Amino acid sequence: MASFKLFGKWSCEGIEVKDPGLARYINLEPRLLPRTCGRFTQQQFYKSKMHIVERLINKLKGPGHKGRKHFISSARCGGKTLTQYKVVKEAFEIIEKRTGKNPIEVLVRAIENAAIREEIAAYQLGGIIVRRAVVTSPQRRVDLALRMMVQAAYRKSFGKRLTMAEALAEEIIGAYRNDASKSEAIREKERIEKEAEGAR
């Protein structure tokens, strides 16, 4: 069987997900192109069948969105998949140059480090709102890790000289090294988990 390389450069073979909770939700099947053309959009939970790099590309389509409102303009990131494809490919080239490792493996380790384990859920009990710590589902852990990294990279590059690809590479490398001073995703994860710990 032929060995497919993503972007014609990097192989997914031999990369293992070390976090057993996320192993089923990070798809690393060999692909030439991370593009399913919306094949899994109508089926609940089927996005875990999409390649993890494609999920990163899809998150880049609206990085200005935060919460329920449009936090800051998504500028050039909105719209065509090819735009995000180029950003991710350039970011992977930067990651490979700086770390000397397969950028797909670096991305997987970054997701594992930035994935939230527990968060706070608020519900109404009588006349008061109670906040309780809840365990985050594996699918949501991957989604939140990708979202936090993309939004952090976008904030770093918005209206600045740093390009989106450079900011994304910097954020992924910071999360890969589990460095809270370099990665906003790691800082956000620590903040949410600290809040959840206080609400137990």
Tab-separated table of N, CA, C and O in Angstrom, residues 3-124:
chain	number	residue	atom	x	y	z
A	3	SER	N	2.363	4.917	0.653
A	3	SER	CA	2.417	5.765	1.841
A	3	SER	C	2.055	7.194	1.437
A	3	SER	O	2.771	7.830	0.673
A	4	PHE	N	0.914	7.678	1.939
A	4	PHE	CA	0.469	9.023	1.618
A	4	PHE	C	1.100	10.014	2.578
A	4	PHE	O	1.156	9.776	3.780
A	5	LYS	N	1.551	11.135	2.033
A	5	LYS	CA	2.129	12.188	2.869
A	5	LYS	C	1.256	13.432	2.785
A	5	LYS	O	0.901	13.875	1.687
A	6	LEU	N	0.921	13.980	3.941
A	6	LEU	CA	0.084	15.170	4.001
A	6	LEU	C	0.840	16.355	3.415
A	6	LEU	O	2.016	16.560	3.732
A	7	PHE	N	0.189	17.147	2.563
A	7	PHE	CA	0.792	18.257	1.835
A	7	PHE	C	1.958	17.786	0.964
A	7	PHE	O	2.783	18.582	0.525
A	8	GLY	N	2.055	16.468	0.742
A	8	GLY	CA	3.161	15.907	-0.042
A	8	GLY	C	4.490	15.926	0.686
A	8	GLY	O	5.541	15.668	0.090
A	9	LYS	N	4.469	16.202	2.018
A	9	LYS	CA	5.726	16.359	2.767
A	9	LYS	C	5.809	15.508	4.027
A	9	LYS	O	6.857	14.953	4.332
A	10	TRP	N	4.701	15.450	4.808
A	10	TRP	CA	4.787	14.860	6.148
A	10	TRP	C	3.895	13.636	6.272
A	10	TRP	O	2.728	13.668	5.918
A	11	SER	N	4.456	12.568	6.817
A	11	SER	CA	3.727	11.316	6.985
A	11	SER	C	3.102	11.244	8.380
A	11	SER	O	3.671	11.737	9.357
A	12	CYS	N	1.932	10.614	8.450
A	12	CYS	CA	1.248	10.410	9.740
A	12	CYS	C	1.601	9.055	10.351
A	12	CYS	O	1.168	8.748	11.460
A	13	GLU	N	2.359	8.258	9.629
A	13	GLU	CA	2.698	6.918	10.104
A	13	GLU	C	3.643	6.995	11.306
A	13	GLU	O	4.572	7.795	11.334
A	14	GLY	N	3.389	6.137	12.274
A	14	GLY	CA	4.255	6.074	13.458
A	14	GLY	C	3.915	7.092	14.529
A	14	GLY	O	4.538	7.102	15.593
A	15	ILE	N	2.928	7.963	14.278
A	15	ILE	CA	2.522	8.948	15.289
A	15	ILE	C	1.431	8.336	16.158
A	15	ILE	O	0.410	7.877	15.649
A	16	GLU	N	1.655	8.315	17.462
A	16	GLU	CA	0.678	7.749	18.384
A	16	GLU	C	0.140	8.834	19.298
A	16	GLU	O	0.871	9.736	19.701
A	17	VAL	N	-1.138	8.721	19.640
A	17	VAL	CA	-1.751	9.631	20.606
A	17	VAL	C	-1.504	9.035	21.990
A	17	VAL	O	-2.000	7.954	22.299
A	18	LYS	N	-0.737	9.736	22.810
A	18	LYS	CA	-0.346	9.199	24.117
A	18	LYS	C	-1.462	9.292	25.150
A	18	LYS	O	-1.499	8.517	26.097
A	19	ASP	N	-2.356	10.271	24.990
A	19	ASP	CA	-3.483	10.412	25.910
A	19	ASP	C	-4.568	9.402	25.520
A	19	ASP	O	-5.199	9.544	24.474
A	20	PRO	N	-4.815	8.359	26.336
A	20	PRO	CA	-5.796	7.325	25.941
A	20	PRO	C	-7.216	7.855	25.783
A	20	PRO	O	-8.000	7.315	25.012
A	21	GLY	N	-7.553	8.946	26.493
A	21	GLY	CA	-8.887	9.522	26.382
A	21	GLY	C	-9.141	10.171	25.031
A	21	GLY	O	-10.281	10.277	24.584
A	22	LEU	N	-8.068	10.633	24.369
A	22	LEU	CA	-8.208	11.337	23.089
A	22	LEU	C	-7.900	10.461	21.881
A	22	LEU	O	-8.090	10.896	20.748
A	23	ALA	N	-7.434	9.236	22.124
A	23	ALA	CA	-6.969	8.379	21.025
A	23	ALA	C	-8.034	8.148	19.948
A	23	ALA	O	-7.727	8.121	18.758
A	24	ARG	N	-9.299	8.004	20.345
A	24	ARG	CA	-10.368	7.742	19.373
A	24	ARG	C	-10.832	9.002	18.654
A	24	ARG	O	-11.586	8.923	17.678
A	25	TYR	N	-10.416	10.170	19.131
A	25	TYR	CA	-10.952	11.427	18.618
A	25	TYR	C	-9.931	12.243	17.819
A	25	TYR	O	-10.248	13.316	17.342
A	26	ILE	N	-8.717	11.728	17.722
A	26	ILE	CA	-7.699	12.374	16.888
A	26	ILE	C	-7.383	11.434	15.733
A	26	ILE	O	-6.716	10.412	15.919
A	27	ASN	N	-7.899	11.744	14.561
A	27	ASN	CA	-7.758	10.882	13.395
A	27	ASN	C	-6.444	11.197	12.675
A	27	ASN	O	-6.210	12.339	12.276
A	28	LEU	N	-5.611	10.172	12.510
A	28	LEU	CA	-4.315	10.345	11.852
A	28	LEU	C	-4.160	9.394	10.665
A	28	LEU	O	-3.057	8.948	10.364
A	29	GLU	N	-5.281	9.082	10.003
A	29	GLU	CA	-5.208	8.222	8.819
A	29	GLU	C	-4.391	8.910	7.724
A	29	GLU	O	-4.504	10.125	7.551
A	30	PRO	N	-3.593	8.145	6.983
A	30	PRO	CA	-2.800	8.761	5.904
A	30	PRO	C	-3.689	9.434	4.863
A	30	PRO	O	-4.634	8.831	4.362
A	31	ARG	N	-3.411	10.690	4.564
A	31	ARG	CA	-4.185	11.447	3.573
A	31	ARG	C	-3.239	12.260	2.702
A	31	ARG	O	-2.218	12.746	3.180
A	32	LEU	N	-3.612	12.437	1.451
A	32	LEU	CA	-2.864	13.345	0.575
A	32	LEU	C	-3.318	14.777	0.815
A	32	LEU	O	-2.525	15.706	0.849
A	33	LEU	N	-4.633	14.935	0.992
A	33	LEU	CA	-5.225	16.257	1.150
A	33	LEU	C	-6.224	16.224	2.315
A	33	LEU	O	-7.117	15.380	2.320
A	34	PRO	N	-6.078	17.109	3.305
A	34	PRO	CA	-7.008	17.096	4.444
A	34	PRO	C	-8.320	17.794	4.084
A	34	PRO	O	-8.578	18.924	4.472
A	35	ARG	N	-9.157	17.107	3.313
A	35	ARG	CA	-10.392	17.733	2.822
A	35	ARG	C	-11.457	16.664	2.606
A	35	ARG	O	-11.266	15.752	1.793
A	36	THR	N	-12.575	16.742	3.339
A	36	THR	CA	-13.664	15.774	3.166
A	36	THR	C	-14.896	16.416	2.524
A	36	THR	O	-15.894	15.744	2.300
A	37	CYS	N	-14.837	17.733	2.245
A	37	CYS	CA	-15.930	18.458	1.578
A	37	CYS	C	-17.265	18.329	2.314
A	37	CYS	O	-18.305	18.149	1.706
A	38	GLY	N	-17.232	18.385	3.637
A	38	GLY	CA	-18.453	18.376	4.439
A	38	GLY	C	-19.156	17.037	4.516
A	38	GLY	O	-20.352	16.973	4.787
A	39	ARG	N	-18.438	15.950	4.301
A	39	ARG	CA	-19.040	14.617	4.283
A	39	ARG	C	-19.671	14.238	5.634
A	39	ARG	O	-20.644	13.503	5.694
A	40	PHE	N	-19.086	14.729	6.733
A	40	PHE	CA	-19.548	14.312	8.056
A	40	PHE	C	-20.362	15.384	8.788
A	40	PHE	O	-20.634	15.251	9.976
A	41	THR	N	-20.754	16.438	8.097
A	41	THR	CA	-21.411	17.554	8.784
A	41	THR	C	-22.812	17.219	9.276
A	41	THR	O	-23.280	17.818	10.236
A	42	GLN	N	-23.505	16.289	8.625
A	42	GLN	CA	-24.890	15.988	8.991
A	42	GLN	C	-25.011	14.888	10.045
A	42	GLN	O	-26.107	14.546	10.456
A	43	GLN	N	-23.901	14.314	10.462
A	43	GLN	CA	-23.935	13.217	11.418
A	43	GLN	C	-23.265	13.633	12.720
A	43	GLN	O	-22.105	14.040	12.724
A	44	GLN	N	-24.022	13.510	13.819
A	44	GLN	CA	-23.501	13.939	15.112
A	44	GLN	C	-22.295	13.095	15.519
A	44	GLN	O	-22.296	11.881	15.348
A	45	PHE	N	-21.289	13.749	16.058
A	45	PHE	CA	-20.052	13.128	16.570
A	45	PHE	C	-19.144	12.548	15.483
A	45	PHE	O	-18.096	12.015	15.788
A	46	TYR	N	-19.550	12.641	14.198
A	46	TYR	CA	-18.741	12.042	13.149
A	46	TYR	C	-17.538	12.891	12.770
A	46	TYR	O	-16.732	12.476	11.963
A	47	LYS	N	-17.422	14.084	13.352
A	47	LYS	CA	-16.256	14.909	13.008
A	47	LYS	C	-14.959	14.282	13.500
A	47	LYS	O	-13.886	14.641	13.039
A	48	SER	N	-15.057	13.310	14.439
A	48	SER	CA	-13.848	12.616	14.882
A	48	SER	C	-13.275	11.729	13.774
A	48	SER	O	-12.147	11.255	13.873
A	49	LYS	N	-14.063	11.512	12.695
A	49	LYS	CA	-13.544	10.748	11.545
A	49	LYS	C	-12.748	11.644	10.594
A	49	LYS	O	-12.069	11.156	9.704
A	50	MET	N	-12.857	12.969	10.786
A	50	MET	CA	-12.087	13.897	9.957
A	50	MET	C	-10.635	13.907	10.429
A	50	MET	O	-10.352	13.732	11.616
A	51	HIS	N	-9.739	14.132	9.498
A	51	HIS	CA	-8.319	14.223	9.852
A	51	HIS	C	-8.110	15.422	10.782
A	51	HIS	O	-8.749	16.462	10.617
A	52	ILE	N	-7.217	15.285	11.739
A	52	ILE	CA	-7.017	16.341	12.745
A	52	ILE	C	-6.529	17.645	12.111
A	52	ILE	O	-6.875	18.742	12.569
A	53	VAL	N	-5.780	17.558	11.026
A	53	VAL	CA	-5.299	18.765	10.342
A	53	VAL	C	-6.464	19.474	9.642
A	53	VAL	O	-6.512	20.701	9.614
A	54	GLU	N	-7.413	18.692	9.116
A	54	GLU	CA	-8.600	19.300	8.500
A	54	GLU	C	-9.432	20.036	9.550
A	54	GLU	O	-9.980	21.114	9.291
A	55	ARG	N	-9.516	19.479	10.746
A	55	ARG	CA	-10.262	20.144	11.819
A	55	ARG	C	-9.584	21.454	12.216
A	55	ARG	O	-10.250	22.445	12.525
A	56	LEU	N	-8.256	21.464	12.188
A	56	LEU	CA	-7.514	22.711	12.452
A	56	LEU	C	-7.817	23.742	11.365
A	56	LEU	O	-8.067	24.921	11.665
A	57	ILE	N	-7.826	23.311	10.104
A	57	ILE	CA	-8.125	24.208	8.979
A	57	ILE	C	-9.533	24.787	9.116
A	57	ILE	O	-9.756	25.979	8.902
A	58	ASN	N	-10.496	23.942	9.501
A	58	ASN	CA	-11.882	24.405	9.658
A	58	ASN	C	-12.015	25.422	10.793
A	58	ASN	O	-12.802	26.361	10.691
A	59	LYS	N	-11.253	25.245	11.861
A	59	LYS	CA	-11.289	26.198	12.979
A	59	LYS	C	-10.757	27.564	12.540
A	59	LYS	O	-11.178	28.598	13.049
A	60	LEU	N	-9.847	27.563	11.589
A	60	LEU	CA	-9.255	28.812	11.099
A	60	LEU	C	-10.227	29.652	10.273
A	60	LEU	O	-9.937	30.798	9.973
A	61	LYS	N	-11.378	29.090	9.914
A	61	LYS	CA	-12.323	29.828	9.064
A	61	LYS	C	-13.044	30.945	9.815
A	61	LYS	O	-13.570	31.847	9.206
A	62	GLY	N	-13.098	30.865	11.129
A	62	GLY	CA	-13.761	31.926	11.897
A	62	GLY	C	-13.060	32.208	13.196
A	62	GLY	O	-13.679	32.155	14.265
A	63	PRO	N	-11.769	32.516	13.178
A	63	PRO	CA	-11.033	32.700	14.443
A	63	PRO	C	-11.439	33.944	15.211
A	63	PRO	O	-11.166	34.067	16.395
A	64	GLY	N	-12.104	34.898	14.530
A	64	GLY	CA	-12.553	36.107	15.224
A	64	GLY	C	-13.752	35.850	16.119
A	64	GLY	O	-14.045	36.652	16.996
A	65	HIS	N	-14.450	34.734	15.902
A	65	HIS	CA	-15.621	34.421	16.717
A	65	HIS	C	-15.185	33.944	18.100
A	65	HIS	O	-14.352	33.061	18.220
A	66	LYS	N	-15.768	34.551	19.118
A	66	LYS	CA	-15.469	34.125	20.488
A	66	LYS	C	-16.761	34.198	21.279
A	66	LYS	O	-17.386	35.256	21.357
A	67	GLY	N	-17.193	33.082	21.847
A	67	GLY	CA	-18.473	33.061	22.550
A	67	GLY	C	-19.616	33.174	21.554
A	67	GLY	O	-19.574	32.613	20.467
A	68	ARG	N	-20.625	33.970	21.892
A	68	ARG	CA	-21.797	34.088	21.034
A	68	ARG	C	-21.703	35.261	20.074
A	68	ARG	O	-22.594	35.489	19.276
A	69	LYS	N	-20.667	36.038	20.179
A	69	LYS	CA	-20.586	37.221	19.317
A	69	LYS	C	-19.290	37.243	18.519
A	69	LYS	O	-18.348	36.527	18.847
A	70	HIS	N	-19.280	38.085	17.509
A	70	HIS	CA	-18.093	38.233	16.681
A	70	HIS	C	-17.119	39.126	17.447
A	70	HIS	O	-17.267	40.337	17.485
A	71	PHE	N	-16.137	38.502	18.067
A	71	PHE	CA	-15.239	39.203	18.982
A	71	PHE	C	-14.396	40.242	18.243
A	71	PHE	O	-14.391	41.408	18.560
A	72	ILE	N	-13.674	39.789	17.237
A	72	ILE	CA	-12.941	40.693	16.340
A	72	ILE	C	-13.115	40.156	14.922
A	72	ILE	O	-13.423	38.998	14.730
A	73	SER	N	-12.906	41.015	13.937
A	73	SER	CA	-13.094	40.596	12.550
A	73	SER	C	-12.178	39.427	12.199
A	73	SER	O	-11.024	39.379	12.622
A	74	SER	N	-12.706	38.466	11.412
A	74	SER	CA	-11.888	37.327	10.990
A	74	SER	C	-11.009	37.666	9.788
A	74	SER	O	-10.220	36.831	9.350
A	75	ALA	N	-11.172	38.890	9.251
A	75	ALA	CA	-10.309	39.417	8.191
A	75	ALA	C	-10.065	38.409	7.071
A	75	ALA	O	-10.996	37.877	6.513
A	76	ARG	N	-8.797	38.127	6.774
A	76	ARG	CA	-8.479	37.269	5.622
A	76	ARG	C	-8.692	35.789	5.902
A	76	ARG	O	-8.556	34.971	5.001
A	77	CYS	N	-8.975	35.439	7.131
A	77	CYS	CA	-9.106	34.013	7.458
A	77	CYS	C	-10.450	33.418	7.047
A	77	CYS	O	-10.581	32.218	6.931
A	78	GLY	N	-11.467	34.264	6.868
A	78	GLY	CA	-12.787	33.741	6.511
A	78	GLY	C	-12.852	33.309	5.064
A	78	GLY	O	-12.109	33.796	4.223
A	79	GLY	N	-13.768	32.382	4.754
A	79	GLY	CA	-14.023	32.050	3.358
A	79	GLY	C	-13.407	30.772	2.858
A	79	GLY	O	-13.675	29.712	3.380
A	80	LYS	N	-12.561	30.872	1.863
A	80	LYS	CA	-12.100	29.704	1.125
A	80	LYS	C	-11.148	28.823	1.939
A	80	LYS	O	-10.303	29.322	2.674
A	81	THR	N	-11.280	27.514	1.734
A	81	THR	CA	-10.420	26.543	2.423
A	81	THR	C	-8.967	26.713	1.993
A	81	THR	O	-8.057	26.497	2.785
A	82	LEU	N	-8.748	27.095	0.736
A	82	LEU	CA	-7.385	27.231	0.220
A	82	LEU	C	-6.582	28.261	1.013
A	82	LEU	O	-5.379	28.102	1.209
A	83	THR	N	-7.257	29.313	1.504
A	83	THR	CA	-6.577	30.336	2.307
A	83	THR	C	-6.012	29.717	3.575
A	83	THR	O	-4.851	29.912	3.920
A	84	GLN	N	-6.860	28.958	4.283
A	84	GLN	CA	-6.409	28.313	5.522
A	84	GLN	C	-5.409	27.188	5.246
A	84	GLN	O	-4.503	26.950	6.043
A	85	TYR	N	-5.596	26.507	4.131
A	85	TYR	CA	-4.678	25.448	3.718
A	85	TYR	C	-3.251	25.997	3.625
A	85	TYR	O	-2.295	25.405	4.136
A	86	LYS	N	-3.123	27.163	2.990
A	86	LYS	CA	-1.798	27.798	2.830
A	86	LYS	C	-1.223	28.230	4.182
A	86	LYS	O	-0.025	28.093	4.425
A	87	VAL	N	-2.101	28.761	5.062
A	87	VAL	CA	-1.657	29.202	6.396
A	87	VAL	C	-1.107	28.015	7.191
A	87	VAL	O	-0.020	28.090	7.775
A	88	VAL	N	-1.848	26.898	7.190
A	88	VAL	CA	-1.437	25.711	7.950
A	88	VAL	C	-0.159	25.110	7.371
A	88	VAL	O	0.752	24.733	8.106
A	89	LYS	N	-0.071	25.049	6.044
A	89	LYS	CA	1.130	24.492	5.406
A	89	LYS	C	2.361	25.329	5.761
A	89	LYS	O	3.426	24.777	6.113
A	90	GLU	N	2.222	26.648	5.703
A	90	GLU	CA	3.345	27.537	6.051
A	90	GLU	C	3.701	27.413	7.527
A	90	GLU	O	4.885	27.391	7.892
A	91	ALA	N	2.672	27.294	8.387
A	91	ALA	CA	2.914	27.123	9.828
A	91	ALA	C	3.660	25.819	10.096
A	91	ALA	O	4.590	25.782	10.920
A	92	PHE	N	3.284	24.743	9.395
A	92	PHE	CA	3.960	23.450	9.561
A	92	PHE	C	5.424	23.522	9.125
A	92	PHE	O	6.294	22.915	9.747
A	93	GLU	N	5.691	24.271	8.051
A	93	GLU	CA	7.079	24.440	7.596
A	93	GLU	C	7.912	25.170	8.656
A	93	GLU	O	9.075	24.822	8.893
A	94	ILE	N	7.306	26.172	9.293
A	94	ILE	CA	7.999	26.918	10.364
A	94	ILE	C	8.257	26.007	11.556
A	94	ILE	O	9.346	26.023	12.139
A	95	ILE	N	7.259	25.198	11.913
A	95	ILE	CA	7.396	24.270	13.053
A	95	ILE	C	8.518	23.274	12.793
A	95	ILE	O	9.346	23.006	13.667
A	96	GLU	N	8.556	22.721	11.579
A	96	GLU	CA	9.599	21.750	11.227
A	96	GLU	C	10.983	22.397	11.295
A	96	GLU	O	11.945	21.785	11.782
A	97	LYS	N	11.071	23.636	10.839
A	97	LYS	CA	12.353	24.351	10.840
A	97	LYS	C	12.840	24.625	12.263
A	97	LYS	O	14.020	24.493	12.568
A	98	ARG	N	11.900	25.002	13.155
A	98	ARG	CA	12.284	25.369	14.526
A	98	ARG	C	12.515	24.165	15.439
A	98	ARG	O	13.378	24.214	16.312
A	99	THR	N	11.719	23.102	15.260
A	99	THR	CA	11.820	21.959	16.177
A	99	THR	C	12.595	20.774	15.599
A	99	THR	O	13.092	19.940	16.355
A	100	GLY	N	12.652	20.703	14.258
A	100	GLY	CA	13.320	19.564	13.626
A	100	GLY	C	12.498	18.290	13.712
A	100	GLY	O	13.023	17.191	13.534
A	101	LYS	N	11.202	18.418	14.009
A	101	LYS	CA	10.340	17.246	14.151
A	101	LYS	C	9.178	17.327	13.161
A	101	LYS	O	8.913	18.370	12.584
A	102	ASN	N	8.481	16.191	13.032
A	102	ASN	CA	7.296	16.130	12.178
A	102	ASN	C	6.227	17.068	12.760
A	102	ASN	O	5.795	16.886	13.897
A	103	PRO	N	5.781	18.081	12.014
A	103	PRO	CA	4.824	19.049	12.567
A	103	PRO	C	3.469	18.448	12.951
A	103	PRO	O	2.791	18.973	13.821
A	104	ILE	N	3.091	17.324	12.321
A	104	ILE	CA	1.823	16.673	12.686
A	104	ILE	C	1.936	16.090	14.092
A	104	ILE	O	1.016	16.205	14.902
A	105	GLU	N	3.083	15.503	14.387
A	105	GLU	CA	3.317	14.972	15.734
A	105	GLU	C	3.355	16.101	16.765
A	105	GLU	O	2.807	15.979	17.866
A	106	VAL	N	3.972	17.230	16.400
A	106	VAL	CA	4.023	18.400	17.287
A	106	VAL	C	2.608	18.903	17.562
A	106	VAL	O	2.269	19.230	18.704
A	107	LEU	N	1.748	18.938	16.526
A	107	LEU	CA	0.358	19.368	16.688
A	107	LEU	C	-0.401	18.441	17.632
A	107	LEU	O	-1.134	18.916	18.513
A	108	VAL	N	-0.212	17.134	17.475
A	108	VAL	CA	-0.907	16.153	18.331
A	108	VAL	C	-0.497	16.333	19.796
A	108	VAL	O	-1.343	16.357	20.701
A	109	ARG	N	0.812	16.516	20.035
A	109	ARG	CA	1.287	16.718	21.422
A	109	ARG	C	0.751	18.039	21.986
A	109	ARG	O	0.423	18.144	23.165
A	110	ALA	N	0.664	19.065	21.130
A	110	ALA	CA	0.135	20.368	21.562
A	110	ALA	C	-1.326	20.244	21.975
A	110	ALA	O	-1.746	20.819	22.981
A	111	ILE	N	-2.102	19.479	21.200
A	111	ILE	CA	-3.516	19.263	21.528
A	111	ILE	C	-3.650	18.515	22.845
A	111	ILE	O	-4.473	18.856	23.696
A	112	GLU	N	-2.816	17.504	23.035
A	112	GLU	CA	-2.846	16.740	24.294
A	112	GLU	C	-2.544	17.644	25.493
A	112	GLU	O	-3.174	17.528	26.545
A	113	ASN	N	-1.576	18.542	25.327
A	113	ASN	CA	-1.202	19.442	26.434
A	113	ASN	C	-2.248	20.515	26.697
A	113	ASN	O	-2.452	20.925	27.836
A	114	ALA	N	-2.909	21.000	25.628
A	114	ALA	CA	-3.864	22.104	25.768
A	114	ALA	C	-5.292	21.639	26.037
A	114	ALA	O	-6.168	22.465	26.282
A	115	ALA	N	-5.529	20.320	25.995
A	115	ALA	CA	-6.890	19.792	26.181
A	115	ALA	C	-7.312	19.906	27.646
A	115	ALA	O	-6.642	19.386	28.539
A	116	ILE	N	-8.440	20.578	27.881
A	116	ILE	CA	-8.966	20.782	29.234
A	116	ILE	C	-9.528	19.464	29.776
A	116	ILE	O	-10.238	18.759	29.071
A	117	ARG	N	-9.245	19.172	31.034
A	117	ARG	CA	-9.750	17.940	31.647
A	117	ARG	C	-11.087	18.147	32.353
A	117	ARG	O	-11.919	17.262	32.371
A	118	GLU	N	-11.242	19.299	32.990
A	118	GLU	CA	-12.528	19.605	33.629
A	118	GLU	C	-12.801	21.100	33.542
A	118	GLU	O	-11.882	21.902	33.454
A	119	GLU	N	-14.083	21.429	33.543
A	119	GLU	CA	-14.500	22.827	33.458
A	119	GLU	C	-15.726	23.044	34.331
A	119	GLU	O	-16.176	22.122	35.027
A	120	ILE	N	-16.294	24.247	34.292
A	120	ILE	CA	-17.422	24.587	35.153
A	120	ILE	C	-18.718	24.580	34.358
A	120	ILE	O	-18.779	25.106	33.245
A	121	ALA	N	-19.745	23.970	34.937
A	121	ALA	CA	-21.100	24.023	34.368
A	121	ALA	C	-21.988	24.753	35.372
A	121	ALA	O	-21.930	24.475	36.572
A	122	ALA	N	-22.781	25.690	34.881
A	122	ALA	CA	-23.690	26.448	35.758
A	122	ALA	C	-25.120	25.980	35.515
A	122	ALA	O	-25.538	25.805	34.373
A	123	TYR	N	-25.858	25.742	36.602
A	123	TYR	CA	-27.266	25.364	36.473
A	123	TYR	C	-28.058	26.002	37.611
A	123	TYR	O	-27.500	26.374	38.650
A	124	GLN	N	-29.354	26.120	37.391
A	124	GLN	CA	-30.211	26.796	38.371
A	124	GLN	C	-30.774	25.786	39.371
A	124	GLN	O	-31.299	24.742	38.985
